[in-house]
Amino acid sequence: MAIAVQFATRPLYLQVRDALADRIVRGEWQPGAMLPNEVELSRQLQVSQGTVRKALGELEMDQLVTRRQGRGTFVNDLSRTEALRRFGHLRGPDNRPVGAEVSHHHMRAEAASEVERARLGLDLPCRVLRIRRIRSAGQRPFMLEDIVMPAARFPGLERQSDPPGRLSRLAQQFGLLLGGAEEKITIAKADHDAADALAVPPGTALLRLDRLVYLLDGRPIQWRVAHCHLMDRHYFVRTGGAGRKRKHEGASLSRMP
């Protein structure tokens, strides 16, 4: 039976993308599940196969699905994708990704500051959820995270005794469609707050990661600032294929004046 979907004046393939993404977020298709083929989806949504094909291409660009030639289109495990993206850049001396565990977690709901309203595009009056985490490896703290999210998007989250730690899980729980992110990487000296959290002397060189995450419609949903004490680790990025690598070594940071 065809599913009645009313499409507006936006490009049709984007509306089909949003309709399919919404079904993924609502759990209709679980991670690893195969989506119906293009013929079936075009029948359900009453659009052409070409429109469905273009919409699936957009979903793949958004990393919601993976298309495998001759096999079908499969839903990605968003939580695993986010975890790899989040910590996969941090490598140890053996160039393996650094394992991380949360050694401290605190969340509270408060009125948004002027800076927070500007970064998240919020209007007055508004409240935000402020989350602080300390991540450790081998019982040694190495990352301090300060996260801010609009409270209205996550009603009741601050009252949950064990809320999901990953944004992808929160997005699924609250029916949000994650889009992209922008991250600015700089070097900063540890202030007294960061020094105390990471058990380092004030003034220690830290990697500062300033990340803004957007919903699929372009609205900011999370502002995260992390300070990382690299020690013998490095920040590893690969671009342009297997033959091109960029590595930011922790040793070079210690020479910051």
PDB file of C-alpha atoms in Angstrom:
ATOM      1  CA  MET A   1       0.000   0.000   0.000  1.00  0.00           C
ATOM      2  CA  ALA A   2       1.344   3.440  -0.928  1.00  0.00           C
ATOM      3  CA  ILE A   3       2.284   5.824   1.889  1.00  0.00           C
ATOM      4  CA  ALA A   4       0.665   9.236   1.469  1.00  0.00           C
ATOM      5  CA  VAL A   5       3.324  11.929   1.813  1.00  0.00           C
ATOM      6  CA  GLN A   6       2.624  15.600   1.110  1.00  0.00           C
ATOM      7  CA  PHE A   7       5.627  17.349  -0.448  1.00  0.00           C
ATOM      8  CA  ALA A   8       6.033  21.143  -0.451  1.00  0.00           C
ATOM      9  CA  THR A   9       7.948  23.482  -2.754  1.00  0.00           C
ATOM     10  CA  ARG A  10      11.497  22.431  -1.754  1.00  0.00           C
ATOM     11  CA  PRO A  11      13.396  20.266  -4.267  1.00  0.00           C
ATOM     12  CA  LEU A  12      11.611  16.942  -4.322  1.00  0.00           C
ATOM     13  CA  TYR A  13      14.685  14.790  -3.784  1.00  0.00           C
ATOM     14  CA  LEU A  14      15.535  16.711  -0.579  1.00  0.00           C
ATOM     15  CA  GLN A  15      12.027  16.175   0.738  1.00  0.00           C
ATOM     16  CA  VAL A  16      12.292  12.469  -0.047  1.00  0.00           C
ATOM     17  CA  ARG A  17      15.673  12.416   1.720  1.00  0.00           C
ATOM     18  CA  ASP A  18      14.116  14.009   4.812  1.00  0.00           C
ATOM     19  CA  ALA A  19      11.186  11.575   4.760  1.00  0.00           C
ATOM     20  CA  LEU A  20      13.539   8.586   4.600  1.00  0.00           C
ATOM     21  CA  ALA A  21      15.880  10.049   7.227  1.00  0.00           C
ATOM     22  CA  ASP A  22      12.924  10.557   9.551  1.00  0.00           C
ATOM     23  CA  ARG A  23      12.013   6.880   9.259  1.00  0.00           C
ATOM     24  CA  ILE A  24      15.603   5.940  10.131  1.00  0.00           C
ATOM     25  CA  VAL A  25      15.662   8.220  13.183  1.00  0.00           C
ATOM     26  CA  ARG A  26      12.288   6.883  14.387  1.00  0.00           C
ATOM     27  CA  GLY A  27      13.762   3.385  14.336  1.00  0.00           C
ATOM     28  CA  GLU A  28      11.693   1.987  11.484  1.00  0.00           C
ATOM     29  CA  TRP A  29      14.962   0.763   9.996  1.00  0.00           C
ATOM     30  CA  GLN A  30      17.558  -0.285  12.562  1.00  0.00           C
ATOM     31  CA  PRO A  31      21.358  -0.045  12.104  1.00  0.00           C
ATOM     32  CA  GLY A  32      22.454  -2.659   9.598  1.00  0.00           C
ATOM     33  CA  ALA A  33      18.964  -3.045   8.117  1.00  0.00           C
ATOM     34  CA  MET A  34      18.526  -2.962   4.362  1.00  0.00           C
ATOM     35  CA  LEU A  35      16.169  -0.338   2.980  1.00  0.00           C
ATOM     36  CA  PRO A  36      13.518  -1.316   0.428  1.00  0.00           C
ATOM     37  CA  ASN A  37      14.806  -1.106  -3.129  1.00  0.00           C
ATOM     38  CA  GLU A  38      14.351   1.974  -5.292  1.00  0.00           C
ATOM     39  CA  VAL A  39      11.314   0.539  -7.056  1.00  0.00           C
ATOM     40  CA  GLU A  40       9.532  -0.133  -3.758  1.00  0.00           C
ATOM     41  CA  LEU A  41      10.464   3.241  -2.265  1.00  0.00           C
ATOM     42  CA  SER A  42       9.285   5.083  -5.368  1.00  0.00           C
ATOM     43  CA  ARG A  43       5.995   3.187  -5.129  1.00  0.00           C
ATOM     44  CA  GLN A  44       5.588   3.975  -1.423  1.00  0.00           C
ATOM     45  CA  LEU A  45       6.386   7.667  -1.820  1.00  0.00           C
ATOM     46  CA  GLN A  46       4.767   8.050  -5.248  1.00  0.00           C
ATOM     47  CA  VAL A  47       7.830   9.658  -6.818  1.00  0.00           C
ATOM     48  CA  SER A  48      10.143   8.593  -9.630  1.00  0.00           C
ATOM     49  CA  GLN A  49      13.007   6.135  -9.167  1.00  0.00           C
ATOM     50  CA  GLY A  50      15.408   8.876 -10.214  1.00  0.00           C
ATOM     51  CA  THR A  51      14.192  11.062  -7.347  1.00  0.00           C
ATOM     52  CA  VAL A  52      14.601   8.180  -4.894  1.00  0.00           C
ATOM     53  CA  ARG A  53      18.096   7.459  -6.236  1.00  0.00           C
ATOM     54  CA  LYS A  54      19.135  11.083  -5.763  1.00  0.00           C
ATOM     55  CA  ALA A  55      17.644  11.133  -2.242  1.00  0.00           C
ATOM     56  CA  LEU A  56      19.579   7.982  -1.324  1.00  0.00           C
ATOM     57  CA  GLY A  57      22.735   9.652  -2.598  1.00  0.00           C
ATOM     58  CA  GLU A  58      22.089  12.552  -0.233  1.00  0.00           C
ATOM     59  CA  LEU A  59      21.551  10.144   2.678  1.00  0.00           C
ATOM     60  CA  GLU A  60      24.865   8.488   1.884  1.00  0.00           C
ATOM     61  CA  MET A  61      26.606  11.880   1.858  1.00  0.00           C
ATOM     62  CA  ASP A  62      25.032  12.517   5.276  1.00  0.00           C
ATOM     63  CA  GLN A  63      26.487   9.135   6.395  1.00  0.00           C
ATOM     64  CA  LEU A  64      23.054   7.817   7.341  1.00  0.00           C
ATOM     65  CA  VAL A  65      23.263   4.929   4.867  1.00  0.00           C
ATOM     66  CA  THR A  66      25.786   2.994   2.795  1.00  0.00           C
ATOM     67  CA  ARG A  67      24.942   1.854  -0.729  1.00  0.00           C
ATOM     68  CA  ARG A  68      26.561  -1.404  -1.851  1.00  0.00           C
ATOM     69  CA  GLN A  69      26.415  -2.152  -5.534  1.00  0.00           C
ATOM     70  CA  GLY A  70      24.444  -5.276  -6.290  1.00  0.00           C
ATOM     71  CA  ARG A  71      23.424  -5.714  -2.646  1.00  0.00           C
ATOM     72  CA  GLY A  72      21.304  -2.731  -1.604  1.00  0.00           C
ATOM     73  CA  THR A  73      21.260   0.265   0.745  1.00  0.00           C
ATOM     74  CA  PHE A  74      21.994  -0.294   4.440  1.00  0.00           C
ATOM     75  CA  VAL A  75      21.477   1.875   7.529  1.00  0.00           C
ATOM     76  CA  ASN A  76      24.724   2.912   9.214  1.00  0.00           C
ATOM     77  CA  ASP A  77      25.328   2.430  12.931  1.00  0.00           C
ATOM     78  CA  LEU A  78      25.338   6.129  13.827  1.00  0.00           C
ATOM     79  CA  SER A  79      26.684   5.611  17.345  1.00  0.00           C
ATOM     80  CA  ARG A  80      29.693   3.646  16.100  1.00  0.00           C
ATOM     81  CA  THR A  81      30.301   6.145  13.280  1.00  0.00           C
ATOM     82  CA  GLU A  82      30.268   9.035  15.739  1.00  0.00           C
ATOM     83  CA  ALA A  83      32.559   7.250  18.192  1.00  0.00           C
ATOM     84  CA  LEU A  84      35.138   6.533  15.500  1.00  0.00           C
ATOM     85  CA  ARG A  85      34.911  10.083  14.194  1.00  0.00           C
ATOM     86  CA  ARG A  86      35.178  11.555  17.660  1.00  0.00           C
ATOM     87  CA  PHE A  87      38.208   9.713  19.022  1.00  0.00           C
ATOM     88  CA  GLY A  88      39.698   8.065  15.921  1.00  0.00           C
ATOM     89  CA  HIS A  89      41.905  11.116  15.305  1.00  0.00           C
ATOM     90  CA  LEU A  90      43.729  10.638  18.620  1.00  0.00           C
ATOM     91  CA  ARG A  91      46.487   8.062  18.272  1.00  0.00           C
ATOM     92  CA  GLY A  92      49.047   6.617  20.648  1.00  0.00           C
ATOM     93  CA  PRO A  93      52.773   6.000  20.008  1.00  0.00           C
ATOM     94  CA  ASP A  94      51.830   2.813  18.106  1.00  0.00           C
ATOM     95  CA  ASN A  95      49.475   4.873  15.881  1.00  0.00           C
ATOM     96  CA  ARG A  96      46.434   3.028  17.227  1.00  0.00           C
ATOM     97  CA  PRO A  97      43.293   4.988  18.226  1.00  0.00           C
ATOM     98  CA  VAL A  98      43.303   5.956  21.903  1.00  0.00           C
ATOM     99  CA  GLY A  99      40.714   4.180  24.035  1.00  0.00           C
ATOM    100  CA  ALA A 100      38.739   6.555  26.259  1.00  0.00           C
ATOM    101  CA  GLU A 101      36.456   6.153  29.259  1.00  0.00           C
ATOM    102  CA  VAL A 102      34.415   8.788  31.082  1.00  0.00           C
ATOM    103  CA  SER A 103      35.864   9.345  34.549  1.00  0.00           C
ATOM    104  CA  HIS A 104      33.652  12.342  35.373  1.00  0.00           C
ATOM    105  CA  HIS A 105      30.262  13.469  34.073  1.00  0.00           C
ATOM    106  CA  HIS A 106      28.125  16.380  35.229  1.00  0.00           C
ATOM    107  CA  MET A 107      25.057  17.974  33.617  1.00  0.00           C
ATOM    108  CA  ARG A 108      22.881  20.931  34.593  1.00  0.00           C
ATOM    109  CA  ALA A 109      20.230  23.135  32.951  1.00  0.00           C
ATOM    110  CA  GLU A 110      20.782  26.895  33.185  1.00  0.00           C
ATOM    111  CA  ALA A 111      20.019  30.135  31.390  1.00  0.00           C
ATOM    112  CA  ALA A 112      22.083  30.515  28.229  1.00  0.00           C
ATOM    113  CA  SER A 113      24.885  33.058  28.176  1.00  0.00           C
ATOM    114  CA  GLU A 114      25.197  35.610  25.394  1.00  0.00           C
ATOM    115  CA  VAL A 115      28.038  33.635  23.806  1.00  0.00           C
ATOM    116  CA  GLU A 116      26.069  30.379  23.969  1.00  0.00           C
ATOM    117  CA  ARG A 117      23.017  32.014  22.397  1.00  0.00           C
ATOM    118  CA  ALA A 118      25.168  33.364  19.575  1.00  0.00           C
ATOM    119  CA  ARG A 119      26.885  30.032  18.844  1.00  0.00           C
ATOM    120  CA  LEU A 120      23.666  28.019  18.966  1.00  0.00           C
ATOM    121  CA  GLY A 121      21.458  30.612  17.271  1.00  0.00           C
ATOM    122  CA  LEU A 122      19.068  30.840  20.233  1.00  0.00           C
ATOM    123  CA  ASP A 123      16.579  33.568  21.112  1.00  0.00           C
ATOM    124  CA  LEU A 124      15.795  35.026  24.536  1.00  0.00           C
ATOM    125  CA  PRO A 125      14.713  33.677  26.927  1.00  0.00           C
ATOM    126  CA  CYS A 126      16.219  30.217  26.653  1.00  0.00           C
ATOM    127  CA  ARG A 127      17.902  27.546  28.719  1.00  0.00           C
ATOM    128  CA  VAL A 128      20.743  25.259  27.792  1.00  0.00           C
ATOM    129  CA  LEU A 129      22.112  21.974  29.044  1.00  0.00           C
ATOM    130  CA  ARG A 130      25.728  22.282  30.137  1.00  0.00           C
ATOM    131  CA  ILE A 131      27.648  19.028  30.257  1.00  0.00           C
ATOM    132  CA  ARG A 132      31.170  18.573  31.554  1.00  0.00           C
ATOM    133  CA  ARG A 133      33.078  15.351  30.990  1.00  0.00           C
ATOM    134  CA  ILE A 134      36.589  14.243  31.774  1.00  0.00           C
ATOM    135  CA  ARG A 135      37.880  11.380  29.666  1.00  0.00           C
ATOM    136  CA  SER A 136      40.708   9.155  30.787  1.00  0.00           C
ATOM    137  CA  ALA A 137      42.975   6.508  29.312  1.00  0.00           C
ATOM    138  CA  GLY A 138      44.751   4.121  31.634  1.00  0.00           C
ATOM    139  CA  GLN A 139      43.244   6.025  34.605  1.00  0.00           C
ATOM    140  CA  ARG A 140      45.000   9.217  33.485  1.00  0.00           C
ATOM    141  CA  PRO A 141      42.788  12.159  32.457  1.00  0.00           C
ATOM    142  CA  PHE A 142      43.625  13.486  29.017  1.00  0.00           C
ATOM    143  CA  MET A 143      40.510  15.292  27.725  1.00  0.00           C
ATOM    144  CA  LEU A 144      38.205  17.888  29.278  1.00  0.00           C
ATOM    145  CA  GLU A 145      34.936  18.396  27.385  1.00  0.00           C
ATOM    146  CA  ASP A 146      32.482  21.245  27.885  1.00  0.00           C
ATOM    147  CA  ILE A 147      29.271  20.723  25.914  1.00  0.00           C
ATOM    148  CA  VAL A 148      26.296  23.068  25.487  1.00  0.00           C
ATOM    149  CA  MET A 149      22.959  22.076  23.911  1.00  0.00           C
ATOM    150  CA  PRO A 150      19.575  23.853  23.706  1.00  0.00           C
ATOM    151  CA  ALA A 151      17.450  22.416  26.533  1.00  0.00           C
ATOM    152  CA  ALA A 152      14.230  22.749  24.521  1.00  0.00           C
ATOM    153  CA  ARG A 153      15.509  20.129  22.080  1.00  0.00           C
ATOM    154  CA  PHE A 154      16.064  17.571  24.860  1.00  0.00           C
ATOM    155  CA  PRO A 155      13.074  17.881  27.233  1.00  0.00           C
ATOM    156  CA  GLY A 156      13.606  16.061  30.522  1.00  0.00           C
ATOM    157  CA  LEU A 157      17.154  14.973  29.722  1.00  0.00           C
ATOM    158  CA  GLU A 158      18.622  16.607  32.833  1.00  0.00           C
ATOM    159  CA  ARG A 159      16.332  14.421  34.986  1.00  0.00           C
ATOM    160  CA  GLN A 160      17.524  11.156  33.465  1.00  0.00           C
ATOM    161  CA  SER A 161      19.754   9.192  35.811  1.00  0.00           C
ATOM    162  CA  ASP A 162      21.838   7.635  33.025  1.00  0.00           C
ATOM    163  CA  PRO A 163      21.440   9.671  29.824  1.00  0.00           C
ATOM    164  CA  PRO A 164      23.100   8.490  26.604  1.00  0.00           C
ATOM    165  CA  GLY A 165      26.604   9.875  26.238  1.00  0.00           C
ATOM    166  CA  ARG A 166      26.712  10.049  22.461  1.00  0.00           C
ATOM    167  CA  LEU A 167      24.945  12.729  20.495  1.00  0.00           C
ATOM    168  CA  SER A 168      23.765  10.204  17.914  1.00  0.00           C
ATOM    169  CA  ARG A 169      21.910   8.262  20.632  1.00  0.00           C
ATOM    170  CA  LEU A 170      20.360  11.467  21.958  1.00  0.00           C
ATOM    171  CA  ALA A 171      19.312  12.444  18.448  1.00  0.00           C
ATOM    172  CA  GLN A 172      17.608   9.101  17.989  1.00  0.00           C
ATOM    173  CA  GLN A 173      15.904   9.346  21.393  1.00  0.00           C
ATOM    174  CA  PHE A 174      14.544  12.841  20.723  1.00  0.00           C
ATOM    175  CA  GLY A 175      13.797  12.446  17.015  1.00  0.00           C
ATOM    176  CA  LEU A 176      16.513  14.766  15.684  1.00  0.00           C
ATOM    177  CA  LEU A 177      18.241  14.471  12.314  1.00  0.00           C
ATOM    178  CA  LEU A 178      21.968  15.153  12.588  1.00  0.00           C
ATOM    179  CA  GLY A 179      23.663  16.839   9.663  1.00  0.00           C
ATOM    180  CA  GLY A 180      27.273  18.014   9.635  1.00  0.00           C
ATOM    181  CA  ALA A 181      29.798  19.620  11.936  1.00  0.00           C
ATOM    182  CA  GLU A 182      32.489  22.278  11.866  1.00  0.00           C
ATOM    183  CA  GLU A 183      35.587  21.910  14.025  1.00  0.00           C
ATOM    184  CA  LYS A 184      38.329  24.451  14.688  1.00  0.00           C
ATOM    185  CA  ILE A 185      41.617  23.112  16.054  1.00  0.00           C
ATOM    186  CA  THR A 186      44.008  25.418  17.900  1.00  0.00           C
ATOM    187  CA  ILE A 187      46.652  25.291  20.622  1.00  0.00           C
ATOM    188  CA  ALA A 188      45.864  26.774  24.040  1.00  0.00           C
ATOM    189  CA  LYS A 189      47.572  27.076  27.399  1.00  0.00           C
ATOM    190  CA  ALA A 190      45.841  25.299  30.266  1.00  0.00           C
ATOM    191  CA  ASP A 191      44.052  27.714  32.579  1.00  0.00           C
ATOM    192  CA  HIS A 192      43.616  26.769  36.243  1.00  0.00           C
ATOM    193  CA  ASP A 193      40.290  25.018  35.556  1.00  0.00           C
ATOM    194  CA  ALA A 194      41.658  22.818  32.761  1.00  0.00           C
ATOM    195  CA  ALA A 195      44.917  22.235  34.615  1.00  0.00           C
ATOM    196  CA  ASP A 196      43.049  20.983  37.673  1.00  0.00           C
ATOM    197  CA  ALA A 197      40.794  18.703  35.598  1.00  0.00           C
ATOM    198  CA  LEU A 198      43.664  17.202  33.616  1.00  0.00           C
ATOM    199  CA  ALA A 199      46.199  17.114  36.471  1.00  0.00           C
ATOM    200  CA  VAL A 200      48.758  19.231  34.606  1.00  0.00           C
ATOM    201  CA  PRO A 201      50.554  22.469  35.546  1.00  0.00           C
ATOM    202  CA  PRO A 202      48.834  25.710  34.495  1.00  0.00           C
ATOM    203  CA  GLY A 203      50.208  26.890  31.177  1.00  0.00           C
ATOM    204  CA  THR A 204      50.660  23.386  29.768  1.00  0.00           C
ATOM    205  CA  ALA A 205      50.114  23.274  25.996  1.00  0.00           C
ATOM    206  CA  LEU A 206      46.766  21.663  25.146  1.00  0.00           C
ATOM    207  CA  LEU A 207      45.021  20.842  21.896  1.00  0.00           C
ATOM    208  CA  ARG A 208      41.747  22.829  21.770  1.00  0.00           C
ATOM    209  CA  LEU A 209      38.902  21.394  19.669  1.00  0.00           C
ATOM    210  CA  ASP A 210      35.967  23.762  19.109  1.00  0.00           C
ATOM    211  CA  ARG A 211      33.148  21.887  17.402  1.00  0.00           C
ATOM    212  CA  LEU A 212      29.664  22.989  16.323  1.00  0.00           C
ATOM    213  CA  VAL A 213      27.234  20.249  15.265  1.00  0.00           C
ATOM    214  CA  TYR A 214      24.250  20.995  13.041  1.00  0.00           C
ATOM    215  CA  LEU A 215      20.943  19.318  12.378  1.00  0.00           C
ATOM    216  CA  LEU A 216      20.126  18.234   8.854  1.00  0.00           C
ATOM    217  CA  ASP A 217      18.200  21.496   8.372  1.00  0.00           C
ATOM    218  CA  GLY A 218      21.278  23.562   9.296  1.00  0.00           C
ATOM    219  CA  ARG A 219      20.310  24.582  12.838  1.00  0.00           C
ATOM    220  CA  PRO A 220      23.051  24.219  15.501  1.00  0.00           C
ATOM    221  CA  ILE A 221      22.332  21.498  18.047  1.00  0.00           C
ATOM    222  CA  GLN A 222      25.570  21.139  20.047  1.00  0.00           C
ATOM    223  CA  TRP A 223      28.589  23.292  20.839  1.00  0.00           C
ATOM    224  CA  ARG A 224      31.520  21.321  22.208  1.00  0.00           C
ATOM    225  CA  VAL A 225      34.881  22.644  23.363  1.00  0.00           C
ATOM    226  CA  ALA A 226      37.452  20.011  24.310  1.00  0.00           C
ATOM    227  CA  HIS A 227      40.927  20.503  25.743  1.00  0.00           C
ATOM    228  CA  CYS A 228      43.240  17.563  25.191  1.00  0.00           C
ATOM    229  CA  HIS A 229      46.596  16.857  26.835  1.00  0.00           C
ATOM    230  CA  LEU A 230      48.341  14.867  24.129  1.00  0.00           C
ATOM    231  CA  MET A 231      51.375  13.667  26.123  1.00  0.00           C
ATOM    232  CA  ASP A 232      52.829  10.949  23.850  1.00  0.00           C
ATOM    233  CA  ARG A 233      49.760  10.963  21.610  1.00  0.00           C
ATOM    234  CA  HIS A 234      49.188  12.768  18.337  1.00  0.00           C
ATOM    235  CA  TYR A 235      46.240  14.037  16.333  1.00  0.00           C
ATOM    236  CA  PHE A 236      46.031  12.102  13.072  1.00  0.00           C
ATOM    237  CA  VAL A 237      44.081  13.132   9.960  1.00  0.00           C
ATOM    238  CA  ARG A 238      44.030  11.363   6.608  1.00  0.00           C
ATOM    239  CA  THR A 239      42.782  13.227   3.543  1.00  0.00           C
ATOM    240  CA  GLY A 240      42.607  12.497  -0.153  1.00  0.00           C
ATOM    241  CA  GLY A 241      43.041   8.720   0.081  1.00  0.00           C
ATOM    242  CA  ALA A 242      45.477   6.266   1.613  1.00  0.00           C
ATOM    243  CA  GLY A 243      48.553   7.906   0.144  1.00  0.00           C
ATOM    244  CA  ARG A 244      48.128  11.300   1.776  1.00  0.00           C
ATOM    245  CA  LYS A 245      48.536  11.772   5.516  1.00  0.00           C
ATOM    246  CA  ARG A 246      48.782  14.659   7.900  1.00  0.00           C
ATOM    247  CA  LYS A 247      49.990  14.152  11.448  1.00  0.00           C
ATOM    248  CA  HIS A 248      50.049  16.702  14.268  1.00  0.00           C
ATOM    249  CA  GLU A 249      52.583  15.413  16.772  1.00  0.00           C
ATOM    250  CA  GLY A 250      52.113  16.107  20.451  1.00  0.00           C
ATOM    251  CA  ALA A 251      55.848  16.719  20.897  1.00  0.00           C
ATOM    252  CA  SER A 252      55.693  19.830  18.740  1.00  0.00           C
ATOM    253  CA  LEU A 253      53.102  21.381  21.022  1.00  0.00           C
ATOM    254  CA  SER A 254      55.447  21.516  23.982  1.00  0.00           C
ATOM    255  CA  ARG A 255      57.498  24.191  22.222  1.00  0.00           C
ATOM    256  CA  MET A 256      54.661  26.713  22.332  1.00  0.00           C
ATOM    257  CA  PRO A 257      55.895  29.861  24.124  1.00  0.00           C
TER     258      PRO A 257
END
